[in-house]
Short mmCIF file of C-alpha atoms in Angstrom, two decimals:
data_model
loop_
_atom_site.label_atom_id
_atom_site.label_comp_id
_atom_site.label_asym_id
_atom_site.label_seq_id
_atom_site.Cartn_x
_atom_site.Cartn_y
_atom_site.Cartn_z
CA UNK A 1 -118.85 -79.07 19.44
CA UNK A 2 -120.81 -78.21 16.59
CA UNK A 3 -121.07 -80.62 13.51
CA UNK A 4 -117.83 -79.73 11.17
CA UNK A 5 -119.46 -80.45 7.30
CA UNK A 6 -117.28 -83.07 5.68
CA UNK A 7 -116.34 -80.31 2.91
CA UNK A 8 -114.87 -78.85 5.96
CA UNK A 9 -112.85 -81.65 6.95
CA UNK A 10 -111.33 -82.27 3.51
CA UNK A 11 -110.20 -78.54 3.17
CA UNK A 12 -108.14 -78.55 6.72
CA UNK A 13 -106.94 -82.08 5.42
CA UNK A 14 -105.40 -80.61 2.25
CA UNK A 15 -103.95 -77.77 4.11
CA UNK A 16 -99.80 -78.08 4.78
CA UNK A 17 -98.74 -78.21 8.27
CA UNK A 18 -97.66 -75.58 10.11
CA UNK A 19 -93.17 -75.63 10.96
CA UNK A 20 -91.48 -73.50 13.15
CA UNK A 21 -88.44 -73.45 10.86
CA UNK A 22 -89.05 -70.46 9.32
CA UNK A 23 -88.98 -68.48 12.88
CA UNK A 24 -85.28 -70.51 13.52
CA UNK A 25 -83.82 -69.58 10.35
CA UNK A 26 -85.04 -65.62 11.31
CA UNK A 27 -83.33 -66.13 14.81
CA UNK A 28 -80.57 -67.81 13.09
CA UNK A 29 -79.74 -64.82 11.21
CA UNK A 30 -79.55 -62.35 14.08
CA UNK A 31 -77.00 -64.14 15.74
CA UNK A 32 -73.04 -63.60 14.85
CA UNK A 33 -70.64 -65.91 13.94
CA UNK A 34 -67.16 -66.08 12.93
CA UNK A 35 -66.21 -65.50 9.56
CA UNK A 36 -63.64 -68.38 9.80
CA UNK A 37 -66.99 -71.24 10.37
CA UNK A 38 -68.44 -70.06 6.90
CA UNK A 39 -65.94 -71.66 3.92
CA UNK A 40 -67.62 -71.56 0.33
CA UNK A 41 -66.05 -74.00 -1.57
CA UNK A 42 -65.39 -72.33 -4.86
CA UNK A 43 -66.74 -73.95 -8.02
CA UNK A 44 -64.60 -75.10 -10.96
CA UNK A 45 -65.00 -72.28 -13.25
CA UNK A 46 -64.31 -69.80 -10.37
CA UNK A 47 -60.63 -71.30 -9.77
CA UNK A 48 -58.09 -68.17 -11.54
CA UNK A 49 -56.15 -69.42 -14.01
CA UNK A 50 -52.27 -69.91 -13.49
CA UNK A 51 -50.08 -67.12 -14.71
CA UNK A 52 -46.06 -67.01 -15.21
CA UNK A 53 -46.49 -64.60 -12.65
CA UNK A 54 -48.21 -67.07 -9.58
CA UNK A 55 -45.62 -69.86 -11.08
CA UNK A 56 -43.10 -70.71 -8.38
CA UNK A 57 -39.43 -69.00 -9.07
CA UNK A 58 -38.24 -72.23 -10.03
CA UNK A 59 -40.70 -73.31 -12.35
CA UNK A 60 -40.55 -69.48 -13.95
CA UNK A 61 -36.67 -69.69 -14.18
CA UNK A 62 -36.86 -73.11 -16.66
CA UNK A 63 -39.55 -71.45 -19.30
CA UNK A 64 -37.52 -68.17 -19.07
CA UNK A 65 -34.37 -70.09 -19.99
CA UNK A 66 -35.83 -71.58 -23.22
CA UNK A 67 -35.89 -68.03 -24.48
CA UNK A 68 -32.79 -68.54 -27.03
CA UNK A 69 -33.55 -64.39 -28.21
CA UNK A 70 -31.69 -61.94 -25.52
CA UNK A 71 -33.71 -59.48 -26.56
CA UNK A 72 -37.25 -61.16 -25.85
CA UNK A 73 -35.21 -61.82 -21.94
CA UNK A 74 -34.91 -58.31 -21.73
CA UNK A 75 -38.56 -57.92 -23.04
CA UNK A 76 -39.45 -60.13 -20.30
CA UNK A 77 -37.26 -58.77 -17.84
CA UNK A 78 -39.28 -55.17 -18.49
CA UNK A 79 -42.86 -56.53 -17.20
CA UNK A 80 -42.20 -57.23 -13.60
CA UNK A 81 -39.56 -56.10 -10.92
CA UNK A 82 -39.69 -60.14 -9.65
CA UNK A 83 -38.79 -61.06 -13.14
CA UNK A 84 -36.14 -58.99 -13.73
CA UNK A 85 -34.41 -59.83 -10.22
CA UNK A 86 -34.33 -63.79 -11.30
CA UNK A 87 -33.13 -63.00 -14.96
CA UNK A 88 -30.15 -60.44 -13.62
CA UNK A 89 -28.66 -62.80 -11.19
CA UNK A 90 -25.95 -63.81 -11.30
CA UNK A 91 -26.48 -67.63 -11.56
CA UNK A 92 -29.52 -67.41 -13.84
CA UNK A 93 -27.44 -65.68 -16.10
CA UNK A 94 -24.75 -68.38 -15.90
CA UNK A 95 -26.97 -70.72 -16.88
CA UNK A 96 -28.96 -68.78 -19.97
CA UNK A 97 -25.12 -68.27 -21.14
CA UNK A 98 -24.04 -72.05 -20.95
CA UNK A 99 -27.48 -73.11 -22.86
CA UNK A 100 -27.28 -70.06 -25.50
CA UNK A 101 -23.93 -68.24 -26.02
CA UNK A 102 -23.32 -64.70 -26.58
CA UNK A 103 -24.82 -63.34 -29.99
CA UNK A 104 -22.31 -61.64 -31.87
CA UNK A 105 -23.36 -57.84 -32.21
CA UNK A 106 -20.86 -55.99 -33.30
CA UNK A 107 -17.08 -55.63 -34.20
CA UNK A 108 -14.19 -52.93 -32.32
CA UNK A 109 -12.12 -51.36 -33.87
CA UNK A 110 -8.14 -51.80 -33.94
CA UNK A 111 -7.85 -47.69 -33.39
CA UNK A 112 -6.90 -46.96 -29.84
CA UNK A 113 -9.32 -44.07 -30.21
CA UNK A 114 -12.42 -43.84 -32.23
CA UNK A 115 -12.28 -41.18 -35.37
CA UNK A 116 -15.19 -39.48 -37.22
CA UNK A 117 -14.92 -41.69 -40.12
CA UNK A 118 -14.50 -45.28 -38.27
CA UNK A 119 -16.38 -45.31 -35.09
CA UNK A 120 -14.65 -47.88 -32.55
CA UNK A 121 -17.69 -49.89 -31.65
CA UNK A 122 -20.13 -50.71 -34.65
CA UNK A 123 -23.19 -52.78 -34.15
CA UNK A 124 -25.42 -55.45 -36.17
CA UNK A 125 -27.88 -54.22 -38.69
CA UNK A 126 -31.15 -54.96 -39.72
CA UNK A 127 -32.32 -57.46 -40.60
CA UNK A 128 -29.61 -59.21 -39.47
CA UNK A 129 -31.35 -61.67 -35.85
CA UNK A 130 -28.56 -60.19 -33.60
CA UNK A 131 -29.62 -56.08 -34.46
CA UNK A 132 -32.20 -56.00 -31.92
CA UNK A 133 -29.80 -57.29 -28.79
CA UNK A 134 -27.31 -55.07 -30.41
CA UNK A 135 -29.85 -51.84 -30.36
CA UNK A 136 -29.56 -51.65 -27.01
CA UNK A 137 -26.09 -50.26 -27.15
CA UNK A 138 -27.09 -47.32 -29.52
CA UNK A 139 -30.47 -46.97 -28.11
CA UNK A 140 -29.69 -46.29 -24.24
CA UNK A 141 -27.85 -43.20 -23.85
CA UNK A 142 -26.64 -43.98 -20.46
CA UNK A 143 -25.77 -48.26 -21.91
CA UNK A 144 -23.64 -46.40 -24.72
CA UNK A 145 -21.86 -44.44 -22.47
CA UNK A 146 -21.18 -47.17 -20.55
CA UNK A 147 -19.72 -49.02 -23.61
CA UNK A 148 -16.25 -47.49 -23.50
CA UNK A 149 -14.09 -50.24 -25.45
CA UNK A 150 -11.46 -47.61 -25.55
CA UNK A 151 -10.99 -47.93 -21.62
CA UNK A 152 -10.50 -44.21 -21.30
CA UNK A 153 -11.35 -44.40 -17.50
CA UNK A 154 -7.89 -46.46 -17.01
CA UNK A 155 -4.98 -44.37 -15.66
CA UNK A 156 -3.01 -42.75 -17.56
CA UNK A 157 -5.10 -44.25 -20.54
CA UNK A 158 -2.70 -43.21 -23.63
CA UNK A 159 -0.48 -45.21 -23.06
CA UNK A 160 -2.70 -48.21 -22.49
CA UNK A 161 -2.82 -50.42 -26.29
CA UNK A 162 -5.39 -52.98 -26.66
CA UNK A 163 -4.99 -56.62 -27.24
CA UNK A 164 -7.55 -59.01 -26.79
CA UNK A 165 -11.29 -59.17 -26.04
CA UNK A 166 -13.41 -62.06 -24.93
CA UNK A 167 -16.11 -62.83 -22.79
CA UNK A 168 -17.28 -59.22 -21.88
CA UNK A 169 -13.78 -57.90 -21.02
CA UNK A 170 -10.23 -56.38 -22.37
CA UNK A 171 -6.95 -56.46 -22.25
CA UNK A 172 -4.63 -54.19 -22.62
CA UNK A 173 -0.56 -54.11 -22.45
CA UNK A 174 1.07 -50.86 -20.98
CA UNK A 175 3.73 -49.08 -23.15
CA UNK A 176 7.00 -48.40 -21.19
CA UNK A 177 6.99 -44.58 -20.85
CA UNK A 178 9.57 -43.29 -23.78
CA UNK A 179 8.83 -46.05 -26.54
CA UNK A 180 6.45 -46.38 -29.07
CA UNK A 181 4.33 -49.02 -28.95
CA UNK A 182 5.26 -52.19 -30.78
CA UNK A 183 3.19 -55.24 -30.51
CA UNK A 184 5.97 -57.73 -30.88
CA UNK A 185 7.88 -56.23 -27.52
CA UNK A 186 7.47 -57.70 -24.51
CA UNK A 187 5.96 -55.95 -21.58
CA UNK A 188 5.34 -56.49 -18.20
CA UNK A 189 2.08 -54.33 -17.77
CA UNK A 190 -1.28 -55.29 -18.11
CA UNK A 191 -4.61 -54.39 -17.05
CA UNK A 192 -8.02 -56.29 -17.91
CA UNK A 193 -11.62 -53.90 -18.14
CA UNK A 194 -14.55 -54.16 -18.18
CA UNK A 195 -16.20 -51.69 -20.68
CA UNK A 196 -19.57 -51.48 -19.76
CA UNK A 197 -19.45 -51.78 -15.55
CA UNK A 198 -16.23 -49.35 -16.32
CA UNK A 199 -14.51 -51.63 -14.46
CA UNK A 200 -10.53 -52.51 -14.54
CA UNK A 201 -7.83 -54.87 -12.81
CA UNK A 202 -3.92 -53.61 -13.01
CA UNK A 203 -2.26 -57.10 -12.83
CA UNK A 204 0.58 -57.96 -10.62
CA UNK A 205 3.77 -57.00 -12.94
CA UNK A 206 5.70 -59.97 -14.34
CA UNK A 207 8.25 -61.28 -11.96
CA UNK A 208 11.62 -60.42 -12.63
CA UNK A 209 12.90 -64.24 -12.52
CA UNK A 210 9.75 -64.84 -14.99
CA UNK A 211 10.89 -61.65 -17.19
CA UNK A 212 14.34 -63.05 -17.32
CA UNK A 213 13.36 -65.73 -19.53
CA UNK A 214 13.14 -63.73 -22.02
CA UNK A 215 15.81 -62.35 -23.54
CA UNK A 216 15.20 -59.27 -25.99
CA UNK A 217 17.29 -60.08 -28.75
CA UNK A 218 15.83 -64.00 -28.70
CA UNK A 219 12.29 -62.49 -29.19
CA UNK A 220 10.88 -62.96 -32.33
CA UNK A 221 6.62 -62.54 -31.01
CA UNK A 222 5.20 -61.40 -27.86
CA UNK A 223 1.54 -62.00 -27.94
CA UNK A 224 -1.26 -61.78 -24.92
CA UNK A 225 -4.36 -63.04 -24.92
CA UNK A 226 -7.51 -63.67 -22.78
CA UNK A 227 -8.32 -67.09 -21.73
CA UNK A 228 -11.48 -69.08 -19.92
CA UNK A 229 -10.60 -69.68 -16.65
CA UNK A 230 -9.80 -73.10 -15.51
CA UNK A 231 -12.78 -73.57 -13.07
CA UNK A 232 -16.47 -71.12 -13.42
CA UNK A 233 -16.90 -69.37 -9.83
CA UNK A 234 -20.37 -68.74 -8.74
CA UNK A 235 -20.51 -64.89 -10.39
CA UNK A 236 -18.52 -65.60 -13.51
CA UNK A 237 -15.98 -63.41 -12.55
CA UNK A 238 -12.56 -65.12 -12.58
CA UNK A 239 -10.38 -65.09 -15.91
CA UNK A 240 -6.39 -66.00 -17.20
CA UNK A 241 -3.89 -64.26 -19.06
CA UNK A 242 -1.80 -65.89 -21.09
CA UNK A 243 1.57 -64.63 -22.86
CA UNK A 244 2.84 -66.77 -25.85
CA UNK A 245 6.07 -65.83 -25.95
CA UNK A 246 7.70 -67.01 -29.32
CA UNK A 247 11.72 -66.77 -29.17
CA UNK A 248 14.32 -68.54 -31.64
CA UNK A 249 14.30 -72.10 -30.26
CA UNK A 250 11.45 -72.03 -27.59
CA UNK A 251 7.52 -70.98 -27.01
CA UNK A 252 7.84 -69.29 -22.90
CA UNK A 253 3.98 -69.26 -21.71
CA UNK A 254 3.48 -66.67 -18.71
CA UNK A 255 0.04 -67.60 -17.15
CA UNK A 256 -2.20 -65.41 -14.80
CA UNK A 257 -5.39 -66.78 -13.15
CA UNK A 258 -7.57 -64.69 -11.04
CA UNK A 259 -9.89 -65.80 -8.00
CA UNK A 260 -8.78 -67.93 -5.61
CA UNK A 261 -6.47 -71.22 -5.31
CA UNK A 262 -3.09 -71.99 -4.91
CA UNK A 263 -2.05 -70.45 -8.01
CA UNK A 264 -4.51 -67.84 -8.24
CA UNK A 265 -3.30 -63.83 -8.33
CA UNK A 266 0.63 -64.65 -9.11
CA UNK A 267 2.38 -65.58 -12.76
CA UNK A 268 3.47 -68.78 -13.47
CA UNK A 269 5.38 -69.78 -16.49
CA UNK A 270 6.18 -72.87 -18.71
CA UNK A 271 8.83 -73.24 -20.97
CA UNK A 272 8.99 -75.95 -24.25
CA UNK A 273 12.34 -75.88 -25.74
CA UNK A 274 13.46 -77.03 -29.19
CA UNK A 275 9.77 -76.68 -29.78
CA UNK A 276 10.38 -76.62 -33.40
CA UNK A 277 10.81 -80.20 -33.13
CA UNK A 278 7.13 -80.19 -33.09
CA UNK A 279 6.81 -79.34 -36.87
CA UNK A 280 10.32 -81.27 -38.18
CA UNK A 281 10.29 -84.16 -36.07
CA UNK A 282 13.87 -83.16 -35.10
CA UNK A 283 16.05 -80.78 -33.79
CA UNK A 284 16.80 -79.28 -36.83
CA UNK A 285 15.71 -75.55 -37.35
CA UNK A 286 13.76 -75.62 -40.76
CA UNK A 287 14.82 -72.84 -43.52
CA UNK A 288 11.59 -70.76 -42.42
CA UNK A 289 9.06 -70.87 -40.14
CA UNK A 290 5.59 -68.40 -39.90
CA UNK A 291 3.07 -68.50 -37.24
CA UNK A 292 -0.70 -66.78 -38.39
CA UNK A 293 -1.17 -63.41 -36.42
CA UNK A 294 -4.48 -65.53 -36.30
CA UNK A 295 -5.93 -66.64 -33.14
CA UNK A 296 -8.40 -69.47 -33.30
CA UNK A 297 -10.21 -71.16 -30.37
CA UNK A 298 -12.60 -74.49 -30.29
CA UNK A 299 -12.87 -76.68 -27.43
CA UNK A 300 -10.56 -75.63 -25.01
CA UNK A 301 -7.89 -75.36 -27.40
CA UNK A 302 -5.86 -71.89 -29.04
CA UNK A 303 -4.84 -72.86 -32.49
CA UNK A 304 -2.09 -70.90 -34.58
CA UNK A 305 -1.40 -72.05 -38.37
CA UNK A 306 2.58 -72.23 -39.17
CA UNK A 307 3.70 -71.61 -43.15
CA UNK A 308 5.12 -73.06 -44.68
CA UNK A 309 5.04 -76.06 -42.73
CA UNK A 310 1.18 -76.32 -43.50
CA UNK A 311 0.64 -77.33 -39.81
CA UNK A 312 -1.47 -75.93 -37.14
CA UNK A 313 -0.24 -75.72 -33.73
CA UNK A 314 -2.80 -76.47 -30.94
CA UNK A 315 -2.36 -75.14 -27.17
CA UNK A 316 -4.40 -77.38 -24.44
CA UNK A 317 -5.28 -74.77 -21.80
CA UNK A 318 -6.39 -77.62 -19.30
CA UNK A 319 -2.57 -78.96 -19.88
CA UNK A 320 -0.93 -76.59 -21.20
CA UNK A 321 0.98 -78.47 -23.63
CA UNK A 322 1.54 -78.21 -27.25
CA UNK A 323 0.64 -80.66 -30.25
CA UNK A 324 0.83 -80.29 -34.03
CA UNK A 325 -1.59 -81.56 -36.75
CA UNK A 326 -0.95 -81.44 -40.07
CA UNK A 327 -2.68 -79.15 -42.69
CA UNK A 328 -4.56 -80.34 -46.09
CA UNK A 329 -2.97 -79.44 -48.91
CA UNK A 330 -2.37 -75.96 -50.37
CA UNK A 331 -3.33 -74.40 -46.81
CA UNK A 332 -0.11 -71.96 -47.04
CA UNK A 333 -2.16 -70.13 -49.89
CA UNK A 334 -5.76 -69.74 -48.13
CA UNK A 335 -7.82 -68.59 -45.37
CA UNK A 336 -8.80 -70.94 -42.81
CA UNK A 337 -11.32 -70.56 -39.97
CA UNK A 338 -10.78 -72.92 -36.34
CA UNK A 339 -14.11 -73.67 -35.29
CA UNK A 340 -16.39 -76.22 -32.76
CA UNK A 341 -17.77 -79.27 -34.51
CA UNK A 342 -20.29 -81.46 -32.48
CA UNK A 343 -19.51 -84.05 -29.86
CA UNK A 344 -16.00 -81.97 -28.98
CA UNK A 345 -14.80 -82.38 -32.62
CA UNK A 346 -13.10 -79.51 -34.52
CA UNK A 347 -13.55 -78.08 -37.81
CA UNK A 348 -12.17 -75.85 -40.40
CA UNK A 349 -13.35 -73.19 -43.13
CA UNK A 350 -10.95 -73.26 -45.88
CA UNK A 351 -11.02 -70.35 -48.72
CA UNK A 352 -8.49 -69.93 -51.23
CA UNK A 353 -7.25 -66.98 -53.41
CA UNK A 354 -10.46 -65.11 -52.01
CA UNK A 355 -12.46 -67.41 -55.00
CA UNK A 356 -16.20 -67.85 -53.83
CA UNK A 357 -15.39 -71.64 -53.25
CA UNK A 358 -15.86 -72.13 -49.29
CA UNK A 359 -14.83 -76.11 -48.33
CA UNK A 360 -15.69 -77.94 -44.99
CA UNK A 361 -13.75 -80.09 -43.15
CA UNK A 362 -13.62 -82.22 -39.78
CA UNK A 363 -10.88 -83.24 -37.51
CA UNK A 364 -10.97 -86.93 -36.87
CA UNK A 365 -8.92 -89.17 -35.40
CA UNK A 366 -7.95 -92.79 -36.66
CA UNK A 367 -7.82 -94.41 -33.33
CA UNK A 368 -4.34 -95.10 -33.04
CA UNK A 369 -3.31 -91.12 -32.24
CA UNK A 370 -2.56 -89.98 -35.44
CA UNK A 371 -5.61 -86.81 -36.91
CA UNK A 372 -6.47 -86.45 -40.67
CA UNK A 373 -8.89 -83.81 -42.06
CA UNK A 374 -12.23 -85.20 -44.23
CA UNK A 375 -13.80 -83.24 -46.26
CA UNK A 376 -17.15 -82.64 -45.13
CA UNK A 377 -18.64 -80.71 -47.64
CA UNK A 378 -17.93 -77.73 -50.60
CA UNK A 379 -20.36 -74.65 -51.34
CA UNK A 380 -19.75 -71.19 -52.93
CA UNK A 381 -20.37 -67.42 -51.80
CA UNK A 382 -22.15 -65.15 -53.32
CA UNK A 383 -19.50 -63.55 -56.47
CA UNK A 384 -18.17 -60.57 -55.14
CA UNK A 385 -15.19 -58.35 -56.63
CA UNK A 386 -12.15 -58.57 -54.44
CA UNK A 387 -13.83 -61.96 -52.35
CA UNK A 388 -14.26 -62.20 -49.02
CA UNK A 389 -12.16 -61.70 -46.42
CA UNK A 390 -12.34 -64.09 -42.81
CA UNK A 391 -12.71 -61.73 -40.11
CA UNK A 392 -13.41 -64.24 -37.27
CA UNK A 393 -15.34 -66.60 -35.53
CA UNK A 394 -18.08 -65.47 -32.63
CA UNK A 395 -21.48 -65.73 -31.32
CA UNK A 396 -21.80 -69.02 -33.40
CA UNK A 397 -21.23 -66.98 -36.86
CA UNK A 398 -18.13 -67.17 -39.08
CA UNK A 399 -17.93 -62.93 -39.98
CA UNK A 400 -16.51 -62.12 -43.53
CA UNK A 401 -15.70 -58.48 -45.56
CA UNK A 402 -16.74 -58.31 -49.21
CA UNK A 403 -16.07 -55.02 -51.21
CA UNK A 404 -19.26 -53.03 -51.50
CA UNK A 405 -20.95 -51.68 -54.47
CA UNK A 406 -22.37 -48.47 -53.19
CA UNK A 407 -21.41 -45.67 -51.56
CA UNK A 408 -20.13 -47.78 -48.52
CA UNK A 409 -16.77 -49.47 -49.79
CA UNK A 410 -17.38 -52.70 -47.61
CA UNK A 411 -20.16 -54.89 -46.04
CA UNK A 412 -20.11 -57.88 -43.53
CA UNK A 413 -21.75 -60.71 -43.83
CA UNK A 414 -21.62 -63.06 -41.31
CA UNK A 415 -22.13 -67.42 -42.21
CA UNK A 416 -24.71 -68.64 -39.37
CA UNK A 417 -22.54 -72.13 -38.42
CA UNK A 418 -25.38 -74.30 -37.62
CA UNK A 419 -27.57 -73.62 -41.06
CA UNK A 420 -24.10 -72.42 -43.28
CA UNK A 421 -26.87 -69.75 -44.34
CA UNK A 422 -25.07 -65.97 -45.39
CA UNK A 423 -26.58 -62.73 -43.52
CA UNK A 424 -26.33 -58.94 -43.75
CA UNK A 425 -24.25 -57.91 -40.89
CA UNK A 426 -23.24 -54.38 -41.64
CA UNK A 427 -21.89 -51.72 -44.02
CA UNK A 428 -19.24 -49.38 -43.48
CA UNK A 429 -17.18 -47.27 -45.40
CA UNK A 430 -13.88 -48.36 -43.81
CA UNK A 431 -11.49 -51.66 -44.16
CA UNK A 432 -11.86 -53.05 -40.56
CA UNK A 433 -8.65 -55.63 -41.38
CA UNK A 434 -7.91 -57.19 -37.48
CA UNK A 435 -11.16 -55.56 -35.61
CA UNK A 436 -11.65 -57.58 -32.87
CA UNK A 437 -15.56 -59.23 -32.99
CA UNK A 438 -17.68 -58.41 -29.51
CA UNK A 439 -20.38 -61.28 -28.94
CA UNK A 440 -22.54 -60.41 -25.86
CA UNK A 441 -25.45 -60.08 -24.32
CA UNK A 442 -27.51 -56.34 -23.85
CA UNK A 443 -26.24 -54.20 -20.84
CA UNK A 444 -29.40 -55.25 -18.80
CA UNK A 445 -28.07 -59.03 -19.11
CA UNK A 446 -24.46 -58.16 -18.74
CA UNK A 447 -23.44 -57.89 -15.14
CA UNK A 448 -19.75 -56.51 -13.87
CA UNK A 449 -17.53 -59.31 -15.00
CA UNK A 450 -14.58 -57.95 -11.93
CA UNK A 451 -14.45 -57.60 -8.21
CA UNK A 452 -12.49 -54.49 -8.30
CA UNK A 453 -13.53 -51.24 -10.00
CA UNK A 454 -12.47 -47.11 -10.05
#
């Protein structure tokens, strides 16, 4: 071989080696292979964030229950078919009502039938926090005509009066065909509606060895009322009825319970003679004695006031028994408000002669059984002419009526119970004396409350 020149020599030396791996990777990429042997591990900026809407249902169901606004549920409820099949069941909803209770949106009318100048259902007004869950019952065509607190869809509905409302639904007493209707009679017919599923139950009539209890001339008060049931099903559906009836010498209670159990769907009834021993401490009828048309409810018990005795008398529903406290002094002359305290406790608004002062008091007891009210604390209302009159307690307000100074003749205000702090409710141009208050949630949130319907 010829002589290679030593320039030569160091050029092929410098020169990179010749690999066949270029020619593999070529082959490599003509021949197939499953997708599931190529996994790209994704780096950390490419993982998606998590969304309420890859959360887990019960991970999504906790956040959505520390909304405390109904109205930003329903808001919610709007943005996704999933979401608004977990906030309309049935249990969620249980729930979301035992951690925030019913707002109060509106009051009902006494009327059995609404009349141009007093409609029977009026609603919260802005600004007051419970207008918006209230708009939805003016602002739906198809929700307000759902809304029928007259109960119009019962049979024969004329002569259907109502009596109560709580929790979603009404009851009504029938009045015997021929009479006029007279809320101290006793009857034996009642239904309880549902006024926005349009929903009613006609209960069982009073028994006739219940009924003869009650004698007519003995009757001094006949006065039915809707009660919490004594267990929560699964839907929220079940309910009770109780009857108070007050005669001469003894309260007669006549008890309904629907759902199931042994005394479920049938009256019962308890008697307490020489009740009025209660008050006296004896037998001994006292010259007078006047139980409040006033209903008041806290903590499982229904409370009446008794003048001039200056005693409230307290019904345990889980025993059904009676017990009397006594009244602070000068109670005969005021208003007073039954309301829920903390830790089960009960308190008491006290306003007398319609003056602006509002006082505050608590329900303790001493430890060895007997109760005394303490003064908690004393503020004053706004001055307005004529004062304020206590319409009721709902939806964690205490509602009042002052006399208006425009062209409406009265306005509500309602006293927000946790921060004592006063709020526009509403104006209207008519006295609504005895309206019942209606503290719920918007139709989309408020599911039939009974089984059976038309």
């Amino acid at each position: 071989h010829p002589r290679v020149p030593r320039r030569e020599q160091e050029r092929a030396r410098k020169r990179k080696p010749h690999s066949p791996l270029p020619s593999l990777l070529e082959k490599s990429r003509s021949i197939p292979m499953a997708s599931s042997t190529l996994r790209c591990l994704p780096l950390p900026g490419d993982i998606p964030p998590t969304t309420l809407l890859t959360l887990p249902d019960e991970m999504l169901e906790e956040i959505l229950l520390c909304l405390s606004d109904a109205a930003d549920l329903v808001r919610a409820s709007m943005a996704r078919v999933s979401i608004r099949r977990l906030v309309t069941n049935h249990r969620f909803l249980r729930r979301f009502r035992t951690r925030h209770p019913p707002s109060l949106l509106g009051i009902v009318s006494l009327h059995p039938r609404p009349r141009w100048d007093l409609p029977l259902l009026q609603l919260a007004q802005p600004p007051h926090p419970s207008a918006a869950a209230a708009s939805a019952f003016s602002g739906l065509d198809d929700a307000a005509a759902a809304a029928d607190f007259s109960c119009a869809f019962l049979p024969n509905a004329a002569r259907w009066r109502r009596r109560d409302l709580r929790d979603g639904r009404v009851l009504l007493s029938g009045v015997p065909e021929g009479t006029k209707y007279n809320c101290h009679v006793f009857v034996r017919e009642l239904a309880v509606c549902d006024p926005l599923s349009r929903r009613y139950i006609l209960l069982p009539l009073i028994p006739d060895d219940l009924a003869a209890l009650v004698q007519p001339p003995d009757v001094l008060r006949f006065e039915p009322f809707l009660a919490p049931p004594a267990a929560e099903d699964e839907e929220g559906m079940s309910f009770r009825v109780i009857c108070l009836v007050q005669c001469t010498t003894k309260l007669i209670l006549l008890i309904f319970s629907s759902g199931s159990g042994a005394e479920a769907e049938q009256w019962r009834a308890v008697t307490f003679d020489n009740w009025i021993s209660l008050l006296t401490g004896s037998g001994n009828q006292p010259e007078s004695c006047r139980r409040s048309p006033i209903r008041h409810y806290a903590h499982g018990y229904f409370c009446w006031l008794l003048f001039p005795a200056s005693k409230l008398l307290m019904l345990d529903t889980r025993s059904m028994g009676f017990s009397v406290v006594d009244l602070p002094h000068a109670t005969s002359e005021a208003q007073v408000a039954i309301l829920e305290a903390e830790n089960g406790r009960i308190k008491m608004f006290m306003n007398e002669h319609f003056t602006p002062e509002l006082r505050y008091y608590v329900l303790q007891n001493d430890g060895v059984g007997a109760n005394q009210w303490l003064s908690e604390a004393t503020f004053n209302l706004p001055v307005n002419n004529g004062g304020y009159m206590f319409m009721g307690v709902a939806g964690g307000y205490l509602l009042l009526q002052g006399l208006g100074e425009d062209e409406y003749t009265f306005h509500l205000v309602s006293l927000n119970l946790k921060t004592l702090q006063l709020e526009w409710f509403l104006a209207t141009k008519c006295n609504n004396k005895g309206a019942h208050l209606f503290a719920g949630f918007p139709p989309s949130l408020s599911p039939p409350t009974l089984r059976h319907d038309i």
